[in-house]
């Protein structure tokens, strides 16, 4: 019970922390990461990566995908851009300076002004939903998270589909339109910047060397960093170094790894309106978690809350922690004498590449009550269509997080494919933490699946069949 209560506290706390991972001003404060004991839940954060200046635009513009120059007059209209954080362009790096110049030129050419409206995150969903239902949306461009709008609000025809306007893949992240905001074949969201935070395994390289453990980087270099080698490494680091009969170093800060393991195996809990607990890929994930628990591979809880795995890692006696790239900054401050490394989350048995995770994708939308959506998306495209000074998206952030070239390359690799894992964030009545709790308590996977298939489906049906 204590476990489930602390998990609920985690979810609330992460509401203001994790999607920086998915977001802006330099993912320093997201998932976009997911942590429940180590990594379980993710919610939109107060920042979004599109404003880091790390644009998706390359040095060259594709003449095929780029929208041709348009000529229209907006009559002095003020465009209201609504978010739970300030999305105005900060002229804090060369890319953002160019974006601000683009905006100024667009305002002059098309005769409009722009107002950035910030709504407190705690009130955001309810306030935005009420405005949409009343026919008087709070803004012309509104940032929303997928579970807040799909399927309920999209079913009510509250938003314009935008996929026909987002073909410029040098600016728009195609996954956000064509996958994350997809409903019945149309995409309703758009965004530029980066996909999100790179999630993986942060590890204590100093402890690894002192214990004589094979470098984790070797497994990556060999193409052999998978769940089996991951568990092997964790077991090697579980040691009683002073011979008092008790472990005093541990390999893994927590065995609560459902969401990152789902992403790493291209699995999910829900697909096409159906629970997928008995899907082969999901079954592999649950068996992996069961093995971590029954073989006592993870460091046991000492009764702490959701921050406990991070605190364990800070003690310097725990080798691996499942988290995200931006968390490294805080670890560096708290562990100044420790060399912290990063490798992707190990590959699951059903995949051939590494994946990061995302549980609540968020993006910009345009309400149906707003006229000329094509003009708004066009303005957004032209703001962000610049020649970036960076070699690749997230370069500035990753090089600030890591000084080791391998770590930078690993984080870059991990962030190249981000998988969305649906959980109770979109299905409030899903007994998500109850299922996790029973797996961690050693209940057999087959028993857990049979017990939770029906309630999981009922939670899904409540959303999709209303």
mmCIF file of N, CA and C in Angstrom, residues 229-276:
data_model
loop_
_atom_site.group_PDB
_atom_site.id
_atom_site.type_symbol
_atom_site.label_atom_id
_atom_site.label_comp_id
_atom_site.label_asym_id
_atom_site.label_seq_id
_atom_site.Cartn_x
_atom_site.Cartn_y
_atom_site.Cartn_z
ATOM 1 N N UNK A 229 22.478 -8.796 -20.390
ATOM 2 C CA UNK A 229 23.738 -8.220 -19.916
ATOM 3 C C UNK A 229 23.482 -7.159 -18.855
ATOM 4 N N UNK A 230 22.368 -6.455 -18.978
ATOM 5 C CA UNK A 230 21.973 -5.461 -17.971
ATOM 6 C C UNK A 230 21.804 -6.120 -16.601
ATOM 7 N N UNK A 231 21.071 -7.226 -16.563
ATOM 8 C CA UNK A 231 20.865 -7.929 -15.295
ATOM 9 C C UNK A 231 22.178 -8.519 -14.771
ATOM 10 N N UNK A 232 23.006 -8.991 -15.686
ATOM 11 C CA UNK A 232 24.303 -9.541 -15.290
ATOM 12 C C UNK A 232 25.158 -8.476 -14.591
ATOM 13 N N UNK A 233 25.185 -7.278 -15.182
ATOM 14 C CA UNK A 233 25.960 -6.182 -14.591
ATOM 15 C C UNK A 233 25.410 -5.811 -13.224
ATOM 16 N N UNK A 234 24.082 -5.719 -13.116
ATOM 17 C CA UNK A 234 23.465 -5.347 -11.837
ATOM 18 C C UNK A 234 23.804 -6.371 -10.756
ATOM 19 N N UNK A 235 23.775 -7.632 -11.115
ATOM 20 C CA UNK A 235 24.103 -8.684 -10.141
ATOM 21 C C UNK A 235 25.567 -8.583 -9.694
ATOM 22 N N UNK A 236 26.461 -8.285 -10.646
ATOM 23 C CA UNK A 236 27.881 -8.185 -10.307
ATOM 24 C C UNK A 236 28.142 -7.073 -9.291
ATOM 25 N N UNK A 237 27.332 -6.009 -9.363
ATOM 26 C CA UNK A 237 27.561 -4.867 -8.467
ATOM 27 C C UNK A 237 26.878 -5.029 -7.119
ATOM 28 N N UNK A 238 26.024 -6.035 -6.966
ATOM 29 C CA UNK A 238 25.391 -6.304 -5.664
ATOM 30 C C UNK A 238 26.387 -7.065 -4.791
ATOM 31 N N UNK A 239 27.111 -6.328 -3.956
ATOM 32 C CA UNK A 239 28.198 -6.955 -3.196
ATOM 33 C C UNK A 239 28.192 -6.557 -1.725
ATOM 34 N N UNK A 240 28.708 -7.476 -0.940
ATOM 35 C CA UNK A 240 28.987 -7.220 0.476
ATOM 36 C C UNK A 240 30.496 -7.011 0.572
ATOM 37 N N UNK A 241 30.909 -5.765 0.512
ATOM 38 C CA UNK A 241 32.349 -5.483 0.430
ATOM 39 C C UNK A 241 33.061 -5.558 1.775
ATOM 40 N N UNK A 242 32.318 -5.470 2.904
ATOM 41 C CA UNK A 242 32.982 -5.504 4.213
ATOM 42 C C UNK A 242 32.708 -6.800 4.970
ATOM 43 N N UNK A 243 32.109 -7.782 4.276
ATOM 44 C CA UNK A 243 31.883 -9.117 4.850
ATOM 45 C C UNK A 243 31.084 -9.109 6.149
ATOM 46 N N UNK A 244 30.071 -8.230 6.200
ATOM 47 C CA UNK A 244 29.230 -8.232 7.405
ATOM 48 C C UNK A 244 27.909 -8.960 7.162
ATOM 49 N N UNK A 245 27.813 -9.601 6.002
ATOM 50 C CA UNK A 245 26.610 -10.359 5.699
ATOM 51 C C UNK A 245 25.507 -9.554 5.046
ATOM 52 N N UNK A 246 25.787 -8.278 4.769
ATOM 53 C CA UNK A 246 24.781 -7.421 4.145
ATOM 54 C C UNK A 246 25.370 -6.731 2.916
ATOM 55 N N UNK A 247 24.548 -6.554 1.892
ATOM 56 C CA UNK A 247 25.011 -5.834 0.707
ATOM 57 C C UNK A 247 25.276 -4.376 1.057
ATOM 58 N N UNK A 248 26.356 -3.830 0.543
ATOM 59 C CA UNK A 248 26.619 -2.400 0.750
ATOM 60 C C UNK A 248 26.897 -1.667 -0.559
ATOM 61 N N UNK A 249 26.929 -2.400 -1.676
ATOM 62 C CA UNK A 249 26.898 -1.760 -2.994
ATOM 63 C C UNK A 249 25.831 -2.484 -3.812
ATOM 64 N N UNK A 250 25.176 -1.734 -4.674
ATOM 65 C CA UNK A 250 24.078 -2.288 -5.453
ATOM 66 C C UNK A 250 24.249 -1.936 -6.921
ATOM 67 N N UNK A 251 23.677 -2.767 -7.773
ATOM 68 C CA UNK A 251 23.800 -2.535 -9.201
ATOM 69 C C UNK A 251 22.722 -1.668 -9.800
ATOM 70 N N UNK A 252 21.534 -1.652 -9.182
ATOM 71 C CA UNK A 252 20.389 -0.981 -9.780
ATOM 72 C C UNK A 252 19.576 -0.276 -8.703
ATOM 73 N N UNK A 253 19.293 1.008 -8.917
ATOM 74 C CA UNK A 253 18.632 1.817 -7.890
ATOM 75 C C UNK A 253 17.195 1.408 -7.632
ATOM 76 N N UNK A 254 16.523 0.815 -8.615
ATOM 77 C CA UNK A 254 15.141 0.371 -8.441
ATOM 78 C C UNK A 254 14.783 -0.610 -9.543
ATOM 79 N N UNK A 255 13.898 -1.559 -9.218
ATOM 80 C CA UNK A 255 13.441 -2.502 -10.238
ATOM 81 C C UNK A 255 12.112 -2.053 -10.849
ATOM 82 N N UNK A 256 11.673 -0.840 -10.538
ATOM 83 C CA UNK A 256 10.417 -0.316 -11.072
ATOM 84 C C UNK A 256 10.685 0.319 -12.427
ATOM 85 N N UNK A 257 10.661 -0.480 -13.476
ATOM 86 C CA UNK A 257 11.113 -0.058 -14.800
ATOM 87 C C UNK A 257 10.087 -0.357 -15.886
ATOM 88 N N UNK A 258 8.814 -0.369 -15.550
ATOM 89 C CA UNK A 258 7.810 -0.777 -16.531
ATOM 90 C C UNK A 258 7.818 0.096 -17.789
ATOM 91 N N UNK A 259 7.740 1.419 -17.625
ATOM 92 C CA UNK A 259 7.623 2.293 -18.795
ATOM 93 C C UNK A 259 8.874 2.260 -19.678
ATOM 94 N N UNK A 260 10.084 2.434 -19.123
ATOM 95 C CA UNK A 260 11.253 2.365 -20.007
ATOM 96 C C UNK A 260 11.423 1.007 -20.662
ATOM 97 N N UNK A 261 11.062 -0.061 -19.954
ATOM 98 C CA UNK A 261 11.176 -1.393 -20.558
ATOM 99 C C UNK A 261 10.159 -1.570 -21.685
ATOM 100 N N UNK A 262 8.957 -1.017 -21.498
ATOM 101 C CA UNK A 262 7.956 -1.064 -22.572
ATOM 102 C C UNK A 262 8.491 -0.371 -23.825
ATOM 103 N N UNK A 263 9.015 0.837 -23.645
ATOM 104 C CA UNK A 263 9.554 1.579 -24.785
ATOM 105 C C UNK A 263 10.703 0.820 -25.422
ATOM 106 N N UNK A 264 11.572 0.234 -24.583
ATOM 107 C CA UNK A 264 12.762 -0.456 -25.081
ATOM 108 C C UNK A 264 12.430 -1.711 -25.866
ATOM 109 N N UNK A 265 11.216 -2.235 -25.684
ATOM 110 C CA UNK A 265 10.826 -3.459 -26.395
ATOM 111 C C UNK A 265 9.719 -3.188 -27.419
ATOM 112 N N UNK A 266 9.473 -1.888 -27.686
ATOM 113 C CA UNK A 266 8.421 -1.486 -28.625
ATOM 114 C C UNK A 266 7.080 -2.101 -28.235
ATOM 115 N N UNK A 267 6.828 -2.126 -26.922
ATOM 116 C CA UNK A 267 5.574 -2.665 -26.393
ATOM 117 C C UNK A 267 4.705 -1.521 -25.884
ATOM 118 N N UNK A 268 3.475 -1.852 -25.513
ATOM 119 C CA UNK A 268 2.576 -0.851 -24.958
ATOM 120 C C UNK A 268 1.538 -1.547 -24.103
ATOM 121 N N UNK A 269 0.805 -0.753 -23.331
ATOM 122 C CA UNK A 269 -0.270 -1.304 -22.517
ATOM 123 C C UNK A 269 -1.615 -1.194 -23.213
ATOM 124 N N UNK A 270 -1.677 -0.275 -24.191
ATOM 125 C CA UNK A 270 -2.912 -0.047 -24.940
ATOM 126 C C UNK A 270 -2.552 0.178 -26.402
ATOM 127 N N UNK A 271 -3.332 -0.403 -27.302
ATOM 128 C CA UNK A 271 -3.135 -0.169 -28.735
ATOM 129 C C UNK A 271 -4.479 -0.284 -29.432
ATOM 130 N N UNK A 272 -4.828 0.733 -30.209
ATOM 131 C CA UNK A 272 -6.081 0.724 -30.968
ATOM 132 C C UNK A 272 -7.301 0.479 -30.089
ATOM 133 N N UNK A 273 -7.280 1.102 -28.909
ATOM 134 C CA UNK A 273 -8.432 0.988 -28.024
ATOM 135 C C UNK A 273 -8.552 -0.328 -27.296
ATOM 136 N N UNK A 274 -7.477 -1.129 -27.309
ATOM 137 C CA UNK A 274 -7.498 -2.431 -26.636
ATOM 138 C C UNK A 274 -6.322 -2.551 -25.685
ATOM 139 N N UNK A 275 -6.560 -3.170 -24.525
ATOM 140 C CA UNK A 275 -5.450 -3.472 -23.613
ATOM 141 C C UNK A 275 -4.581 -4.531 -24.257
ATOM 142 N N UNK A 276 -3.283 -4.508 -23.958
ATOM 143 C CA UNK A 276 -2.357 -5.434 -24.638
ATOM 144 C C UNK A 276 -1.494 -6.206 -23.639
#
